[in-house]
Amino acid sequence: MERYEERRKEFESAGARIAGLSVDPVDESQELANNHKLGFPIISDTSGDTVKAYGVWHADKKISLPAVFVIDRAGVIRWRYVSKSVGDRPEEDDVLAEVKKLR
């Protein structure tokens, strides 16, 4: 998430807004955002309803798989990357390129 914070202005210039989603309680999500000095919100989905709807719920571990979604203004998912592990993340340049395609 720190990598996205470092490039947040580039994403915003391309018309994107960044938000994180976590199944952790609100106080833990807020602490994470504060500890990493994130300028974007971390939304707490303690019920897991949203992560289940997006297909990133890991039922065995009861966690959300790391994922990145590019969603257009109409709410349509235009691109997604669901990680296979915590360290498996898309490059910010790749995500930014997908955002720019929406212009």
Coordinates of N, CA and C in Angstrom, one line a residue:
M1 N 0.8 -1.2 0.0 CA 0.0 0.0 0.0 C 0.8 1.3 0.0
E2 N 2.0 1.1 0.6 CA 2.9 2.3 0.6 C 3.3 2.7 -0.8
R3 N 3.5 1.7 -1.7 CA 3.8 2.0 -3.1 C 2.7 2.8 -3.8
Y4 N 1.5 2.5 -3.4 CA 0.4 3.3 -4.0 C 0.3 4.7 -3.4
E5 N 0.7 4.8 -2.2 CA 0.7 6.2 -1.5 C 1.8 7.0 -2.2
E6 N 2.9 6.4 -2.4 CA 4.0 7.1 -3.1 C 3.6 7.7 -4.4
R7 N 2.7 7.0 -5.1 CA 2.3 7.4 -6.5 C 0.9 7.9 -6.6
R8 N 0.3 8.2 -5.4 CA -1.1 8.5 -5.3 C -1.4 9.7 -6.2
K9 N -0.6 10.7 -6.3 CA -0.8 11.9 -7.1 C -0.9 11.6 -8.6
E10 N -0.1 10.6 -9.0 CA -0.1 10.2 -10.4 C -1.5 9.6 -10.7
F11 N -1.9 8.7 -9.8 CA -3.2 8.1 -10.0 C -4.3 9.1 -10.0
E12 N -4.3 10.1 -9.1 CA -5.3 11.1 -9.0 C -5.3 12.0 -10.3
S13 N -4.1 12.3 -10.8 CA -4.0 13.0 -12.0 C -4.6 12.3 -13.2
A14 N -4.6 11.0 -13.1 CA -5.2 10.1 -14.2 C -6.7 9.9 -14.0
G15 N -7.2 10.6 -12.9 CA -8.7 10.5 -12.6 C -9.1 9.4 -11.7
A16 N -8.1 8.7 -11.1 CA -8.4 7.6 -10.2 C -8.4 8.0 -8.7
R17 N -9.2 7.3 -7.9 CA -9.1 7.4 -6.5 C -8.7 6.1 -5.9
I18 N -7.9 6.1 -5.0 CA -7.4 4.8 -4.4 C -8.1 4.6 -3.0
A19 N -8.5 3.4 -2.8 CA -9.0 3.0 -1.5 C -8.6 1.6 -1.2
G20 N -8.4 1.3 0.1 CA -8.1 -0.1 0.5 C -9.3 -0.7 1.1
L21 N -9.4 -2.0 1.1 CA -10.5 -2.7 1.7 C -9.9 -3.8 2.5
S22 N -10.4 -4.0 3.8 CA -9.9 -5.0 4.7 C -11.0 -5.6 5.4
V23 N -10.8 -6.9 5.8 CA -11.8 -7.5 6.6 C -11.5 -7.3 8.1
D24 N -10.4 -6.6 8.4 CA -10.1 -6.3 9.8 C -11.0 -5.3 10.4
P25 N -11.1 -5.3 11.7 CA -12.0 -4.3 12.4 C -11.5 -2.9 12.1
V26 N -12.4 -1.9 12.2 CA -12.2 -0.5 11.9 C -10.9 0.0 12.6
D27 N -10.8 -0.2 13.8 CA -9.6 0.3 14.6 C -8.3 -0.2 14.0
E28 N -8.3 -1.5 13.6 CA -7.0 -2.1 13.0 C -6.8 -1.5 11.6
S29 N -7.9 -1.3 10.8 CA -7.7 -0.6 9.5 C -7.2 0.8 9.6
Q30 N -7.7 1.5 10.6 CA -7.3 2.9 10.8 C -5.8 2.9 11.3
E31 N -5.5 2.0 12.2 CA -4.1 1.9 12.7 C -3.1 1.7 11.5
L32 N -3.5 0.8 10.6 CA -2.7 0.4 9.4 C -2.5 1.7 8.6
A33 N -3.6 2.4 8.3 CA -3.5 3.6 7.5 C -2.6 4.7 8.2
N34 N -2.8 4.8 9.5 CA -1.9 5.8 10.2 C -0.5 5.4 10.3
N35 N -0.2 4.1 10.5 CA 1.2 3.6 10.6 C 1.9 3.8 9.3
H36 N 1.2 3.6 8.2 CA 1.9 3.7 6.9 C 1.7 5.1 6.2
K37 N 1.1 6.0 7.0 CA 0.9 7.4 6.5 C 0.2 7.4 5.2
L38 N -0.9 6.6 5.1 CA -1.7 6.6 3.9 C -2.6 7.7 3.7
G39 N -2.6 8.3 2.6 CA -3.5 9.4 2.3 C -4.8 9.0 1.6
F40 N -5.1 7.7 1.7 CA -6.3 7.2 1.1 C -7.0 6.3 2.2
P41 N -8.3 6.1 2.1 CA -9.0 5.4 3.1 C -8.8 3.9 3.0
I42 N -8.8 3.2 4.2 CA -8.9 1.8 4.3 C -10.3 1.5 4.9
I43 N -11.1 0.9 4.1 CA -12.4 0.6 4.4 C -12.5 -0.8 5.1
S44 N -13.2 -0.8 6.2 CA -13.3 -2.1 7.0 C -14.6 -2.8 6.5
D45 N -14.4 -4.1 6.1 CA -15.5 -4.9 5.7 C -15.5 -6.1 6.6
T46 N -15.9 -5.9 7.9 CA -15.8 -7.0 8.9 C -16.7 -8.1 8.6
S47 N -17.8 -7.9 7.9 CA -18.7 -9.0 7.5 C -18.2 -9.8 6.4
G48 N -17.3 -9.2 5.6 CA -16.7 -9.9 4.4 C -17.6 -9.9 3.2
D49 N -18.8 -9.3 3.3 CA -19.7 -9.3 2.2 C -19.1 -8.7 0.9
T50 N -18.4 -7.6 1.0 CA -17.8 -7.0 -0.2 C -16.8 -7.9 -0.8
V51 N -15.8 -8.4 0.0 CA -14.8 -9.2 -0.5 C -15.3 -10.5 -1.1
K52 N -16.4 -11.0 -0.5 CA -17.0 -12.2 -1.1 C -17.6 -11.8 -2.4
A53 N -18.3 -10.7 -2.5 CA -19.0 -10.3 -3.8 C -17.9 -10.1 -4.9
Y54 N -16.7 -9.6 -4.5 CA -15.7 -9.4 -5.5 C -14.9 -10.7 -5.8
G55 N -15.2 -11.8 -5.1 CA -14.5 -13.0 -5.4 C -13.1 -13.2 -4.8
V56 N -12.8 -12.4 -3.8 CA -11.5 -12.5 -3.2 C -11.4 -13.0 -1.8
W57 N -12.5 -13.7 -1.4 CA -12.5 -14.2 0.0 C -11.8 -15.6 0.0
H58 N -10.9 -15.8 1.0 CA -10.2 -17.0 1.2 C -10.9 -17.7 2.4
A59 N -11.8 -18.6 2.1 CA -12.7 -19.2 3.1 C -11.9 -19.9 4.2
D60 N -10.9 -20.7 3.8 CA -10.1 -21.5 4.7 C -9.4 -20.6 5.8
K61 N -8.8 -19.5 5.3 CA -8.1 -18.6 6.2 C -8.9 -17.5 6.7
K62 N -10.1 -17.3 6.2 CA -11.0 -16.2 6.6 C -10.4 -14.8 6.4
I63 N -9.7 -14.7 5.3 CA -9.1 -13.4 4.9 C -9.5 -13.0 3.5
S64 N -9.2 -11.8 3.1 CA -9.3 -11.4 1.8 C -8.0 -11.6 1.0
L65 N -8.0 -12.1 -0.1 CA -6.8 -12.3 -1.0 C -6.4 -10.9 -1.4
P66 N -5.1 -10.5 -1.4 CA -4.7 -9.2 -2.0 C -5.2 -9.1 -3.4
A67 N -5.8 -8.0 -3.8 CA -6.3 -7.8 -5.1 C -6.3 -6.3 -5.4
V68 N -6.3 -6.0 -6.7 CA -6.4 -4.6 -7.2 C -7.5 -4.6 -8.3
F69 N -8.4 -3.7 -8.1 CA -9.5 -3.6 -9.1 C -9.5 -2.2 -9.7
V70 N -9.7 -2.0 -11.0 CA -9.9 -0.7 -11.6 C -11.4 -0.7 -12.0
I71 N -12.1 0.2 -11.4 CA -13.5 0.3 -11.5 C -13.9 1.6 -12.2
D72 N -14.7 1.6 -13.2 CA -15.0 2.9 -13.9 C -16.1 3.6 -13.1
R73 N -16.4 4.8 -13.5 CA -17.3 5.7 -12.8 C -18.7 5.1 -12.7
A74 N -19.1 4.2 -13.6 CA -20.4 3.6 -13.6 C -20.4 2.3 -12.7
G75 N -19.2 2.0 -12.1 CA -19.2 0.9 -11.1 C -18.8 -0.4 -11.8
V76 N -18.4 -0.4 -13.1 CA -18.1 -1.6 -13.8 C -16.6 -1.9 -13.6
I77 N -16.3 -3.1 -13.3 CA -14.9 -3.6 -13.1 C -14.3 -3.7 -14.5
R78 N -13.3 -2.9 -14.8 CA -12.6 -2.9 -16.1 C -11.3 -3.7 -16.1
W79 N -10.8 -3.9 -14.9 CA -9.5 -4.7 -14.8 C -9.4 -5.2 -13.4
R80 N -8.9 -6.4 -13.2 CA -8.6 -6.9 -11.9 C -7.4 -7.8 -11.8
Y81 N -6.8 -7.8 -10.7 CA -5.6 -8.6 -10.4 C -5.8 -9.2 -9.1
V82 N -6.0 -10.5 -9.0 CA -6.1 -11.2 -7.7 C -4.8 -12.0 -7.4
S83 N -4.2 -11.6 -6.3 CA -2.9 -12.2 -6.0 C -3.0 -13.7 -5.5
K84 N -2.0 -14.4 -5.8 CA -1.9 -15.8 -5.4 C -1.3 -15.9 -4.0
S85 N -0.6 -14.8 -3.6 CA 0.0 -14.8 -2.3 C 0.2 -13.3 -1.8
V86 N 0.6 -13.1 -0.6 CA 0.7 -11.8 -0.1 C 1.7 -11.0 -0.9
G87 N 2.8 -11.6 -1.3 CA 3.8 -10.9 -2.1 C 3.6 -10.7 -3.6
D88 N 2.5 -11.4 -4.0 CA 2.2 -11.3 -5.5 C 1.3 -10.1 -5.7
R89 N 1.9 -9.0 -6.2 CA 1.2 -7.8 -6.4 C 1.5 -7.2 -7.8
P90 N 0.6 -6.6 -8.5 CA 0.9 -6.0 -9.8 C 1.7 -4.8 -9.6
E91 N 2.5 -4.5 -10.6 CA 3.3 -3.2 -10.6 C 2.4 -2.0 -10.7
E92 N 2.7 -1.0 -10.1 CA 1.9 0.3 -10.1 C 1.8 0.8 -11.5
D93 N 2.9 0.7 -12.3 CA 2.8 1.1 -13.7 C 1.7 0.4 -14.5
D94 N 1.6 -0.9 -14.3 CA 0.6 -1.7 -15.0 C -0.8 -1.2 -14.6
V95 N -1.0 -1.0 -13.3 CA -2.3 -0.5 -12.8 C -2.6 0.9 -13.4
L96 N -1.6 1.7 -13.3 CA -1.8 3.1 -13.8 C -2.2 3.1 -15.3
A97 N -1.5 2.2 -16.1 CA -1.8 2.1 -17.5 C -3.3 1.7 -17.7
E98 N -3.8 0.8 -16.9 CA -5.2 0.4 -17.0 C -6.1 1.5 -16.7
V99 N -5.8 2.3 -15.7 CA -6.6 3.5 -15.3 C -6.6 4.5 -16.5
K100 N -5.5 4.7 -17.1 CA -5.4 5.7 -18.2 C -6.2 5.2 -19.4
K101 N -6.5 3.9 -19.6 CA -7.3 3.4 -20.7 C -8.7 3.9 -20.5
L102 N -9.1 4.2 -19.3 CA -10.5 4.7 -19.1 C -10.8 6.1 -19.5
R103 N -9.8 6.8 -19.8 CA -10.0 8.2 -20.3 C -10.7 8.3 -21.5

